[in-house]
Short mmCIF file of C-alpha atoms in Angstrom, two decimals:
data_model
loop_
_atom_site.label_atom_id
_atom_site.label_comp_id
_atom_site.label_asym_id
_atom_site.label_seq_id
_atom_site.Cartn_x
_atom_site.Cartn_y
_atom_site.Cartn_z
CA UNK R 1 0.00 0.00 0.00
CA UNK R 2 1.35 3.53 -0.74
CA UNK R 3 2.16 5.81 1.89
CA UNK R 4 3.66 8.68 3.32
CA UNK R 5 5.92 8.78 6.05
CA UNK R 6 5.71 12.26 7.35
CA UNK R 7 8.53 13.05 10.07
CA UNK R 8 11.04 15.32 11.83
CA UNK R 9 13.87 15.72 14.06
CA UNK R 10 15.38 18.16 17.09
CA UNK R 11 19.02 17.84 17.19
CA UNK R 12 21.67 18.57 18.91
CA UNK R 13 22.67 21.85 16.10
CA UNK R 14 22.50 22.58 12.93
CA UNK R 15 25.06 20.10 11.12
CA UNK R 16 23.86 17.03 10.19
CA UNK R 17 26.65 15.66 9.72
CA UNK R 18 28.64 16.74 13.10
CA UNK R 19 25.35 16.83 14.97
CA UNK R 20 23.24 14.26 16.75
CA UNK R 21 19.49 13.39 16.79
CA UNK R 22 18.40 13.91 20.25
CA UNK R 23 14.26 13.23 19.16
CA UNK R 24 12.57 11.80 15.92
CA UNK R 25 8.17 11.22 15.49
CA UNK R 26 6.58 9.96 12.23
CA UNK R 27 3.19 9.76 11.32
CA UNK R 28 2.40 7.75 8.54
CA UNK R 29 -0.29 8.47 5.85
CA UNK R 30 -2.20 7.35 3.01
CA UNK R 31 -2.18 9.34 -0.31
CA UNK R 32 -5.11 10.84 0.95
CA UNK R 33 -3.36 12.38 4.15
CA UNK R 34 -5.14 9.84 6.54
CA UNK R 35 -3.40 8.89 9.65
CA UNK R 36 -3.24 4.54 8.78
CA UNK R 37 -0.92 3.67 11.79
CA UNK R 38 -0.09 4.73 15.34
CA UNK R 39 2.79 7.89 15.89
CA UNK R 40 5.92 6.70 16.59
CA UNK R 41 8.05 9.13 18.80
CA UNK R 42 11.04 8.50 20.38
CA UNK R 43 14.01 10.40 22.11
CA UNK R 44 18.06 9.14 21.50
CA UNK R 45 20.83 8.91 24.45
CA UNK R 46 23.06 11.88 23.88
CA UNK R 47 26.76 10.56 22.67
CA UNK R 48 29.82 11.32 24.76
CA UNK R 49 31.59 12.94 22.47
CA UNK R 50 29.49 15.42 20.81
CA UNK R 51 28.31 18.43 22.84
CA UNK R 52 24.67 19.97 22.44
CA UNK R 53 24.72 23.50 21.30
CA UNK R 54 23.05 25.47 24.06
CA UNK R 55 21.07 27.86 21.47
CA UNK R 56 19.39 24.62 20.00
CA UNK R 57 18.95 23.45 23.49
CA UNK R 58 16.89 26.65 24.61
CA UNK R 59 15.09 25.84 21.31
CA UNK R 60 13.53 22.27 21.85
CA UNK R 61 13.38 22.31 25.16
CA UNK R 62 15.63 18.83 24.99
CA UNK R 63 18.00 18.80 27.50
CA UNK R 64 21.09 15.87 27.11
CA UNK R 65 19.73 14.79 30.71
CA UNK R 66 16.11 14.41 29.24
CA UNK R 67 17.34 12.73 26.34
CA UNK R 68 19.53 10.19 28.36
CA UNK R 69 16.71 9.45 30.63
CA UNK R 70 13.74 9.35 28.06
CA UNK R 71 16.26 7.71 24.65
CA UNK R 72 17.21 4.58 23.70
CA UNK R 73 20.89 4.18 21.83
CA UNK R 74 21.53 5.15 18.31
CA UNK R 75 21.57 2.05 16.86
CA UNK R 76 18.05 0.65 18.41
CA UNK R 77 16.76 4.46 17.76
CA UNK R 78 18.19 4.62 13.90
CA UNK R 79 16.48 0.67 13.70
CA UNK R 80 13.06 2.15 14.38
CA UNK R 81 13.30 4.55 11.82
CA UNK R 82 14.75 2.74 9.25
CA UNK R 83 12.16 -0.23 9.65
CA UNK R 84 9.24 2.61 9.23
CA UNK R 85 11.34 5.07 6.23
CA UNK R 86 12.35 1.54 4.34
CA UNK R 87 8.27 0.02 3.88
CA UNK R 88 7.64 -0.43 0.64
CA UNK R 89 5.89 2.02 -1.02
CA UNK R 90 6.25 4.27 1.55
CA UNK R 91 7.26 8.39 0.66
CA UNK R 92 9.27 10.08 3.08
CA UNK R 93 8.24 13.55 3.94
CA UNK R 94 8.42 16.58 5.82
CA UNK R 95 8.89 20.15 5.84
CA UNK R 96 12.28 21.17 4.64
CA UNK R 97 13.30 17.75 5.45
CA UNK R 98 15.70 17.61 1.57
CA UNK R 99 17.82 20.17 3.40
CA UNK R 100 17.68 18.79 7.14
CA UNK R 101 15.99 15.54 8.19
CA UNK R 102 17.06 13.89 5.49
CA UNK R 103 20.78 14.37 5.78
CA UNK R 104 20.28 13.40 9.27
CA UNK R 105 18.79 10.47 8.31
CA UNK R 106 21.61 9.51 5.69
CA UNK R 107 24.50 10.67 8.15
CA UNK R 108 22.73 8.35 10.89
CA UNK R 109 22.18 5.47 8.64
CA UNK R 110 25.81 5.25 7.59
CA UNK R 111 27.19 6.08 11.00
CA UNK R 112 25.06 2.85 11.98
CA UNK R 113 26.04 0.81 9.44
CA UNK R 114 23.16 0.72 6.98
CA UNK R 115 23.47 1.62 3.53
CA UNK R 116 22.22 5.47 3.66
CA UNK R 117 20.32 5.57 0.78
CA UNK R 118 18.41 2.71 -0.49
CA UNK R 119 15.41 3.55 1.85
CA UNK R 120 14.67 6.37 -0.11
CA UNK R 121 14.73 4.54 -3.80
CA UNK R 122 14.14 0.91 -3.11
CA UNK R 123 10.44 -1.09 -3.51
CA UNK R 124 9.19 2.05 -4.67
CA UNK R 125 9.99 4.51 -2.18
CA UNK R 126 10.72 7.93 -2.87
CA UNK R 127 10.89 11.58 -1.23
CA UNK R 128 9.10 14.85 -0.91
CA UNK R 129 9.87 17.66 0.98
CA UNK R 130 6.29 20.11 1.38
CA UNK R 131 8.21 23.62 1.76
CA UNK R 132 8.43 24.23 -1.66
CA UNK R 133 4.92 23.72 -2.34
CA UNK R 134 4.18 26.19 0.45
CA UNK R 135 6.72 28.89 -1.80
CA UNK R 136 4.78 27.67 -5.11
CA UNK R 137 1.17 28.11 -3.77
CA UNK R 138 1.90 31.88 -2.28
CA UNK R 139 3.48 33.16 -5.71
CA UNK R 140 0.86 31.70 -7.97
CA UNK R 141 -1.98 30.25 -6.03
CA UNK R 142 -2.27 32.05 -2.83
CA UNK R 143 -6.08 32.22 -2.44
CA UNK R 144 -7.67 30.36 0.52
CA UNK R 145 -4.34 30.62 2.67
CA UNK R 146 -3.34 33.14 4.76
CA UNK R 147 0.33 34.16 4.29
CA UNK R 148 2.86 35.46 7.51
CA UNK R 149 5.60 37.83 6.68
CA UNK R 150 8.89 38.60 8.52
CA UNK R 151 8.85 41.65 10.39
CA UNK R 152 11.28 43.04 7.59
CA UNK R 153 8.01 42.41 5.34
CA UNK R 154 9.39 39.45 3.32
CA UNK R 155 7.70 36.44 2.76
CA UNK R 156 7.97 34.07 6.30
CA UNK R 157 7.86 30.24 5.14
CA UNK R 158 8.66 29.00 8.80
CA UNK R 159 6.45 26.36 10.19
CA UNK R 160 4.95 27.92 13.36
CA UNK R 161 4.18 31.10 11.04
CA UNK R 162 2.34 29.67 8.64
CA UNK R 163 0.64 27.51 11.55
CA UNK R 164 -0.11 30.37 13.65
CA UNK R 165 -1.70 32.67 10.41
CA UNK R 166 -3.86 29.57 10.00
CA UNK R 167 -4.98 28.92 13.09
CA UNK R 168 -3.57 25.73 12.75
CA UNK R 169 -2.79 23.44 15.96
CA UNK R 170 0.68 23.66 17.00
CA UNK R 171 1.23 23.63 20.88
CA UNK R 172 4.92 23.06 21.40
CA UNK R 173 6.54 24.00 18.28
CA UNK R 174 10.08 22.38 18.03
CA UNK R 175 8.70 19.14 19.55
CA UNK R 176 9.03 16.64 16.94
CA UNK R 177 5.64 14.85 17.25
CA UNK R 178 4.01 18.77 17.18
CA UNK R 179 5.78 19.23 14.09
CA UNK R 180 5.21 16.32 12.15
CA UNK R 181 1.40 17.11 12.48
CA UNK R 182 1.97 20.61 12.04
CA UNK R 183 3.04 19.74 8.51
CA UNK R 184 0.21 17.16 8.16
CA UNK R 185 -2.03 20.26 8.71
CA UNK R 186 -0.36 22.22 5.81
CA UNK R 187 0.08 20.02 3.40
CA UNK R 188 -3.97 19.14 3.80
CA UNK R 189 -4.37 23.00 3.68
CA UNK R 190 -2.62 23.32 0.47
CA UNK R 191 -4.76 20.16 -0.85
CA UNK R 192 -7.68 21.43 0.33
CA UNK R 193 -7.58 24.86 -0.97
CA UNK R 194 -5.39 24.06 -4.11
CA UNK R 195 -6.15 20.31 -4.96
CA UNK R 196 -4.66 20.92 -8.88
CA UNK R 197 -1.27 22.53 -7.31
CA UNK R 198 -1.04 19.60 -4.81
CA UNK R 199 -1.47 17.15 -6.80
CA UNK R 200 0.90 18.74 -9.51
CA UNK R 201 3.76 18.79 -6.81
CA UNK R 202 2.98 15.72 -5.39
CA UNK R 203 3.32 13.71 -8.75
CA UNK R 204 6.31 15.82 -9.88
CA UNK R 205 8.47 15.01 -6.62
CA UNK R 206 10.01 12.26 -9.00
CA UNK R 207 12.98 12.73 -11.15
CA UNK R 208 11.14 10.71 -14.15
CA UNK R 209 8.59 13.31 -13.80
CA UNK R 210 10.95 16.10 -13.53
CA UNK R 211 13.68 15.47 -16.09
CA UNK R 212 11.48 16.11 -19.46
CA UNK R 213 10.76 19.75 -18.18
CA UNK R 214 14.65 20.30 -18.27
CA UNK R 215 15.04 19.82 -21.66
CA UNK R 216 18.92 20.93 -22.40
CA UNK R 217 18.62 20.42 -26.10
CA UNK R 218 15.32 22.64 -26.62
CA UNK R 219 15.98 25.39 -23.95
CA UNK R 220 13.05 25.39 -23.78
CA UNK R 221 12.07 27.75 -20.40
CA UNK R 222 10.51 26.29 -17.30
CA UNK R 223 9.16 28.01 -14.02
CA UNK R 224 11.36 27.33 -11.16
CA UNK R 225 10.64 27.41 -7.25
CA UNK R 226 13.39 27.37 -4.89
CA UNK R 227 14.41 29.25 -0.99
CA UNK R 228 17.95 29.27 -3.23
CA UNK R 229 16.12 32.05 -5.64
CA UNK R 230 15.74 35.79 -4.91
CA UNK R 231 13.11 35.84 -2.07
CA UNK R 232 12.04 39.68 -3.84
CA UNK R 233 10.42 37.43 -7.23
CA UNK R 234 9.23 35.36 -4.60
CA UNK R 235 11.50 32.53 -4.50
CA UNK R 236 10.12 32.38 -8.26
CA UNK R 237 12.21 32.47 -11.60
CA UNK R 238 11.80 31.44 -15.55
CA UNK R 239 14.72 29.63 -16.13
CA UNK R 240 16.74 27.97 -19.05
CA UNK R 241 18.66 24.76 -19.30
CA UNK R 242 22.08 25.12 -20.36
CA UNK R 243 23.60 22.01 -19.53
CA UNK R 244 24.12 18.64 -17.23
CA UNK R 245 26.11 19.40 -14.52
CA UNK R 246 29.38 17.54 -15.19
CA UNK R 247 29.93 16.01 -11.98
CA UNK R 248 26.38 14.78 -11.16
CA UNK R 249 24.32 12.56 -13.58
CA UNK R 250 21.30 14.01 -11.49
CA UNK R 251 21.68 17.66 -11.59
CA UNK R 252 20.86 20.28 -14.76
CA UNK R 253 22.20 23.83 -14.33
CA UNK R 254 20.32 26.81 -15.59
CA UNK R 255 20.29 30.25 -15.50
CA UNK R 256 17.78 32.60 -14.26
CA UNK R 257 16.09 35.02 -17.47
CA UNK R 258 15.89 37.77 -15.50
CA UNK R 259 19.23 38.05 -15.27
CA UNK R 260 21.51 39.92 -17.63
CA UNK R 261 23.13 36.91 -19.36
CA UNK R 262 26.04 39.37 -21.04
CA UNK R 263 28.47 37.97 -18.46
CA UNK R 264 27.75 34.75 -18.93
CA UNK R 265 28.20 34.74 -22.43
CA UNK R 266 31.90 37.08 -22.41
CA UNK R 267 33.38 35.98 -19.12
CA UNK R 268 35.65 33.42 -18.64
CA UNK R 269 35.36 29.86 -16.65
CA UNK R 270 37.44 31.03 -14.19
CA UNK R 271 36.16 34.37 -13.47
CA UNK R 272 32.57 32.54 -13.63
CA UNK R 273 33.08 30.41 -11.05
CA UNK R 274 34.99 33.27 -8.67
CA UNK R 275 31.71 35.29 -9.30
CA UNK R 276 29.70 32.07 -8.31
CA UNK R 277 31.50 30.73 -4.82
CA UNK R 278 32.15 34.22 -3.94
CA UNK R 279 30.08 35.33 -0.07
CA UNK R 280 27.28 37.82 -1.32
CA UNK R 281 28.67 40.07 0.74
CA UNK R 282 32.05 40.31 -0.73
CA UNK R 283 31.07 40.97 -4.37
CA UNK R 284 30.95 44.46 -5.45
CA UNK R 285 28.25 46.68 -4.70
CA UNK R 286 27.88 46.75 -9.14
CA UNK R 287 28.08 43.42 -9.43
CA UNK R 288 25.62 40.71 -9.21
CA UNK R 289 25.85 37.02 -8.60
CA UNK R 290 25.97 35.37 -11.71
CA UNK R 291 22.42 33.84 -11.78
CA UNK R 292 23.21 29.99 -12.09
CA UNK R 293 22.05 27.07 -10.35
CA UNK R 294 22.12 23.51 -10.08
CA UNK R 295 19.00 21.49 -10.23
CA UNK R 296 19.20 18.59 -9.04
CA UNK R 297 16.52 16.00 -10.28
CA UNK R 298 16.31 13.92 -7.81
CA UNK R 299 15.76 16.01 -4.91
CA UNK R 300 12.08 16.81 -5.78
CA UNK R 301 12.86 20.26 -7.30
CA UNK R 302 9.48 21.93 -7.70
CA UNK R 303 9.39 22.93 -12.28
CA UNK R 304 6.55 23.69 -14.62
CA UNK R 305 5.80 24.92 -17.41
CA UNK R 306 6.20 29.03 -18.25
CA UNK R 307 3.14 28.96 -18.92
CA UNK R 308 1.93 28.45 -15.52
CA UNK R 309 3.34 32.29 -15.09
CA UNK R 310 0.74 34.26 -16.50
CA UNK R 311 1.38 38.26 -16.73
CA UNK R 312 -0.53 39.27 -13.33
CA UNK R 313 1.50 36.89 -11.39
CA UNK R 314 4.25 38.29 -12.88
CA UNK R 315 4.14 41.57 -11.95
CA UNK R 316 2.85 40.82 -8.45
CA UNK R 317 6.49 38.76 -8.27
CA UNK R 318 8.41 41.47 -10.39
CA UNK R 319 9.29 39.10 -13.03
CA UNK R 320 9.45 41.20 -16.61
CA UNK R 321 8.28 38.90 -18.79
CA UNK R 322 9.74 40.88 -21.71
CA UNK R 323 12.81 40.98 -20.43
CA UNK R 324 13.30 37.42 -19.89
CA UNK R 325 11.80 36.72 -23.28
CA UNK R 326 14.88 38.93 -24.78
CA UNK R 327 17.41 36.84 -22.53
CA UNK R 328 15.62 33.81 -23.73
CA UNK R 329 16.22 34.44 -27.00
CA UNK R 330 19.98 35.32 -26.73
CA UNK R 331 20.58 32.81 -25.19
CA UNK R 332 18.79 29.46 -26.52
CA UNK R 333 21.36 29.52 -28.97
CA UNK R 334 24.60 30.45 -27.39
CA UNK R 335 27.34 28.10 -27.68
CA UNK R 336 28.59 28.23 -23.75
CA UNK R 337 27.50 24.70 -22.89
CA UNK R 338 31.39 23.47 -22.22
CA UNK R 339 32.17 26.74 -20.45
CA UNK R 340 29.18 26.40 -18.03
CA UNK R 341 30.31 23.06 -17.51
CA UNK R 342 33.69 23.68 -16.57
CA UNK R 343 32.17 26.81 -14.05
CA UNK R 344 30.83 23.37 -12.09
CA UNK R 345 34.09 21.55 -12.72
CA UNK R 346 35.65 21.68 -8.91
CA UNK R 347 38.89 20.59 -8.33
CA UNK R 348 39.19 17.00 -6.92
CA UNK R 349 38.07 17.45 -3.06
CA UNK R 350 39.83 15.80 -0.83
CA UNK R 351 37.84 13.33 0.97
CA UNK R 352 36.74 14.12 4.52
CA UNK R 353 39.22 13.03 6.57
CA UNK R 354 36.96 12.40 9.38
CA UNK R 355 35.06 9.42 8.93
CA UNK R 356 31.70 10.41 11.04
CA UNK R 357 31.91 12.92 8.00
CA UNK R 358 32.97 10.45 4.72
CA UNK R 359 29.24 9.86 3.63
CA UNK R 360 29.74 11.19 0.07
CA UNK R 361 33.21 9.26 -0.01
CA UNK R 362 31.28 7.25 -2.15
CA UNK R 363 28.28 4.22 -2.23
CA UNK R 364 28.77 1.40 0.00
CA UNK R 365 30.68 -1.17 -2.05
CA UNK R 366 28.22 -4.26 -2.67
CA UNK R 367 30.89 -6.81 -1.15
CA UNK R 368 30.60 -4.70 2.00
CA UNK R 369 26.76 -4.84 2.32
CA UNK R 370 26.20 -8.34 4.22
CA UNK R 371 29.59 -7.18 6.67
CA UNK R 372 27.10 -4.28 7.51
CA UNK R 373 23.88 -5.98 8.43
CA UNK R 374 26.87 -8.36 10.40
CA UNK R 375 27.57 -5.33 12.38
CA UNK R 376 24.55 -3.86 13.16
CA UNK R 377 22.97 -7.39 14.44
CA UNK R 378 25.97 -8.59 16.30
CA UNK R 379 26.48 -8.88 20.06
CA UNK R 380 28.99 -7.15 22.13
CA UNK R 381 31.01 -10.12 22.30
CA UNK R 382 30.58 -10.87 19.00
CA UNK R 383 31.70 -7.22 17.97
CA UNK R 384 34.92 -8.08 20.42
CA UNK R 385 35.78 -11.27 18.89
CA UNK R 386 35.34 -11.07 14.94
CA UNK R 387 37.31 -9.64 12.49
CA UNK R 388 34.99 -7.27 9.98
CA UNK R 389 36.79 -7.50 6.16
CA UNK R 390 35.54 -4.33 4.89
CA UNK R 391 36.69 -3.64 1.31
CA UNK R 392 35.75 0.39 2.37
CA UNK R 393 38.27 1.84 4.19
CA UNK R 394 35.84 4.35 5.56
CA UNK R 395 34.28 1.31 8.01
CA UNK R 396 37.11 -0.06 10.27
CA UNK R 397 37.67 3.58 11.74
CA UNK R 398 33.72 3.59 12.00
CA UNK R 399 33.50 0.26 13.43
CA UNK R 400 36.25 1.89 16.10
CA UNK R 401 33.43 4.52 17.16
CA UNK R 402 30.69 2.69 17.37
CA UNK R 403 31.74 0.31 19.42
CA UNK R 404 33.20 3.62 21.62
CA UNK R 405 30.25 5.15 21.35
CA UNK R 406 27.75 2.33 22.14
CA UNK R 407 30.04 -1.05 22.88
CA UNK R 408 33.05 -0.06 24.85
CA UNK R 409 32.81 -3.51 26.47
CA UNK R 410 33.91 -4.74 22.94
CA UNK R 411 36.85 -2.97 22.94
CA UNK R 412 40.34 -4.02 23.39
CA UNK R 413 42.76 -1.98 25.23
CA UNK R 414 44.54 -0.52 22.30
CA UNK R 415 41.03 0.04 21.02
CA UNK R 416 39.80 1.80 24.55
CA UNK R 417 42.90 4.02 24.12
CA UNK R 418 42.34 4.86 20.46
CA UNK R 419 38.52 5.54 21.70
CA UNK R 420 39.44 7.50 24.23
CA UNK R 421 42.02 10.12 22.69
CA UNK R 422 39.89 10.52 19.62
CA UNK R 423 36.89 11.48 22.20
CA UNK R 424 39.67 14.08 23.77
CA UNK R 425 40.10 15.51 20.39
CA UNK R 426 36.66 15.66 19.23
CA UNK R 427 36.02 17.44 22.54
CA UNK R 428 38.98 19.20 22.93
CA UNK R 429 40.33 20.70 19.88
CA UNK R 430 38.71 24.21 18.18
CA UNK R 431 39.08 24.26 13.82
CA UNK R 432 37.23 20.95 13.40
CA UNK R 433 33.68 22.56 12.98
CA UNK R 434 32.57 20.70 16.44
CA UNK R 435 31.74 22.23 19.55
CA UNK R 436 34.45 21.98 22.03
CA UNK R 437 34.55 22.10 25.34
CA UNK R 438 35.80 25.93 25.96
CA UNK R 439 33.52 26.95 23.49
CA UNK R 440 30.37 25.17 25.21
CA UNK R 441 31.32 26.80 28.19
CA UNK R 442 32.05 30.32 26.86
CA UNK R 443 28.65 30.18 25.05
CA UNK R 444 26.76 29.19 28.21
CA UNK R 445 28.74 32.09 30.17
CA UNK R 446 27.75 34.36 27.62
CA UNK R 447 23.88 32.74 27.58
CA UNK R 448 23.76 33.58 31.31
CA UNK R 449 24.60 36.98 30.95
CA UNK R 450 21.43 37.80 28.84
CA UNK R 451 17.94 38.16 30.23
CA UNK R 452 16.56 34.56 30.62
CA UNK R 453 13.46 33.24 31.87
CA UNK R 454 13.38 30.64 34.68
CA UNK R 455 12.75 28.00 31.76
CA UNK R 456 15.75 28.99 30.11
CA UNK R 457 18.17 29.06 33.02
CA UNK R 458 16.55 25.51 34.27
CA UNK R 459 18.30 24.48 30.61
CA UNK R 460 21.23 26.35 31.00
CA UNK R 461 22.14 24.98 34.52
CA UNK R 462 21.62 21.44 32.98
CA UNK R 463 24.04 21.86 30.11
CA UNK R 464 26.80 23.08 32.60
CA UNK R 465 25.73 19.59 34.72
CA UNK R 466 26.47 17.65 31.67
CA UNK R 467 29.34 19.32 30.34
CA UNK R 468 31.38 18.97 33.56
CA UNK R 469 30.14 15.41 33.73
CA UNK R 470 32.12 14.99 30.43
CA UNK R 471 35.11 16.64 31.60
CA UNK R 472 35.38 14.32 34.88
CA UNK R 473 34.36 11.62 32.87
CA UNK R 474 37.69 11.95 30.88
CA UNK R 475 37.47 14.69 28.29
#
């Protein structure tokens, strides 16, 4: 049976990759946006050697102390989700989940030993993230929904905004379980009020469905929707296709019509790409970003046809349709296809030297697929005794941490002291993107000195309890 599999995480910060789930709830659906099965919600024990970051702390509400008392370990916590995101047939959603949630899920899977992605592909599965629906239906179909702005008066598109401007149930926002049915409640919204759009996004989230409207030999244009577009055309552009990306089968880059293409037709690669990776804030005043971007198929991009841009939502998003007719029509025929391409061309990254962070290192290597499941299902002892032939060089350093992390009794004392100076360093020394230790402390010192409610300082005190737990524990 087809479903969705609506869901959410609070964290320990902001990096998926370098960050920990600390709570996860899913809901599952049918098609129709009935509830079929029971919420699942559970909290994860806090690791040892990756500190909470107070500000997301004060946030959810989660304390490390809450988590350790309410959680279960990774592994059984990552198990539960995996056996509910892996159902056949079953869609895994949320809201801004491509960007987030998912990421966690793939970093969690593959610090747990499961392949990271085949939940999202295999027996039918697939993805769909609902917040660029929300940016679709407020530029051309906003009627029937009531629509929050920032106090700067641009468009808001956060959860308990849109929730609170439609009187929409959300007691606890932040609290996974609150959020998951949060989004529930929008996406029915949008459905409800624009069943045509819905549906339209819904069946698009699929790069099969996508890929025809990104036709690189017709350049032909298509209506884009994307948080990575200027939020004054509402998130909203008429783009081109120029050309695959030359590093990702899965990925088209365009350019946005609006733009003045003149640089992109006289500029060189190089000076491209400096224009491209350059901070917004350190190009010239005079000079814009050069208006490429990478879509990337399979990531449910939300594309249409131009002609769902008719001229009055146009000018309500200040998109000239003149003008990006002209730009259209220099460049559908432009011969800049191999200097685009070599704009993506990066130099060969090093990989991540850190193995927590070696997920795009590459795909799990199919001889290495049965030594996973080994892992995950084995028994202390068994993880002790037995010798793990990994063909993937990224595992055996992995194997290392997990058992530190969730097995030290499966250690052996070169192990343990491996384990144990790796911990220091994660904990202990600043340039690695992780919190350390003086940092954590220096941020709650600085936390303390503000203006806090008794709520706050309840979760303040607590992280200072747990943070000199870790340093007598060995840090």
């Amino acid at each position: 049976m087809k479903s969705i599999y609506w869901h959410d995480y609070e964290t320990t910060g902001t990096d998926p990759g370098r960050d920990r789930p600390l709570q996860f709830a899913g809901i599952r659906t049918d098609e129709n946006l009935e509830i079929i099965a029971e919420p699942l919600s559970l909290y994860c024990k806090p690791p040892r050697d990756v500190l909470p970051h107070p500000m997301a702390c004060l946030i959810t509400g989660i304390t490390p102390q809450l988590a350790e008392e309410m959680g279960i370990p990774e592994p059984a916590f990552m198990r539960a989700i995996h056996a509910e995101l892996s159902q056949p047939e079953t869609c895994g959603a949320g809201y801004n989940s491509l960007r987030f949630d998912d990421e966690v899920t793939r970093y969690s899977l593959y610090r747990n030993f499961y392949d990271p992605y085949e939940r999202e592909w295999r027996n039918g599965n697939s993805r769909w993230d609902i917040i660029d629906m929300l940016r679709l239906t407020r530029a051309l179909r906003p009627e029937g929904i009531n629509w929050p702005d920032k106090p700067d008066g641009s468009p808001s598109f956060r959860l308990e905004d849109l929730t609170i401007a439609n009187g929409i149930a959300h007691e606890g926002a932040h609290e996974a379980l609150s959020d998951v049915k949060a989004t529930i409640a929008l996406a029915r919204l949008v459905r409800e009020k624009q069943p045509k759009l819905y549906q339209y996004v819904f069946e698009h989230r699929l790069k099969q469905q996508v890929a025809p409207l990104i036709d690189v030999h017709s350049r032909r244009p298509f209506l884009h929707v994307s948080g990575r577009l200027p939020r004054e055309n509402g998130y909203t552009a008429l783009m081109i296709p120029i050309c695959p990306h030359p590093g990702n089968k899965n990925a088209i880059i365009a350019f946005n019509l609006l733009s003045d293409p003149q640089p992109l037709l006289t500029l060189d690669a190089d000076t491209l790409r400096e224009q491209l990776y350059t901070r917004t804030e350190d190009l010239p005043e005079d000079q814009p970003r050069i208006a490429l971007k990478a879509i990337h198929i399979n990531r449910c991009p939300v594309v249409a046809t131009a002609k769902l841009l008719d001229a009055s939502a146009a000018q309500r998003l200040g998109i000239d349709l003149q003008r990006c007719e002209q730009h259209w029509q220099i460049l559908k025929a432009a011969d800049i296809n191999a200097k685009v391409a070599q704009v993506f061309t990066r130099q060969e990254e090093s990989a991540a030297r850190d193995a927590d962070l070696a997920l795009y290192g590459g795909f799990t290597p199919d001889a290495d697929k049965p030594l996973l499941a080994a892992v995950r299902n084995a028994k202390p002892e068994e993880l002790a005794n037995r010798t793990f032939a990994f063909t993937d060089p990224r595992y055996p350093e992995l194997l290392l941490r997990y058992k530190g992390r969730h097995f030290p009794e499966a250690l052996d004392e070169v192990e343990y002291h491996q384990w144990e100076e790796l911990r220091f360093q994660m904990l202990n020394e600043p340039g690695q993107g992780r919190l350390t230790l003086d940092e954590f402390f220096a941020e709650l010192d600085r936390l303390e000195a503000t203006d806090l409610s008794s709520r706050d300082r309840a979760i303040i005190d607590a992280l200072r309890e747990w943070g000199d737990d870790i340093v007598l524990s060995g840090s």
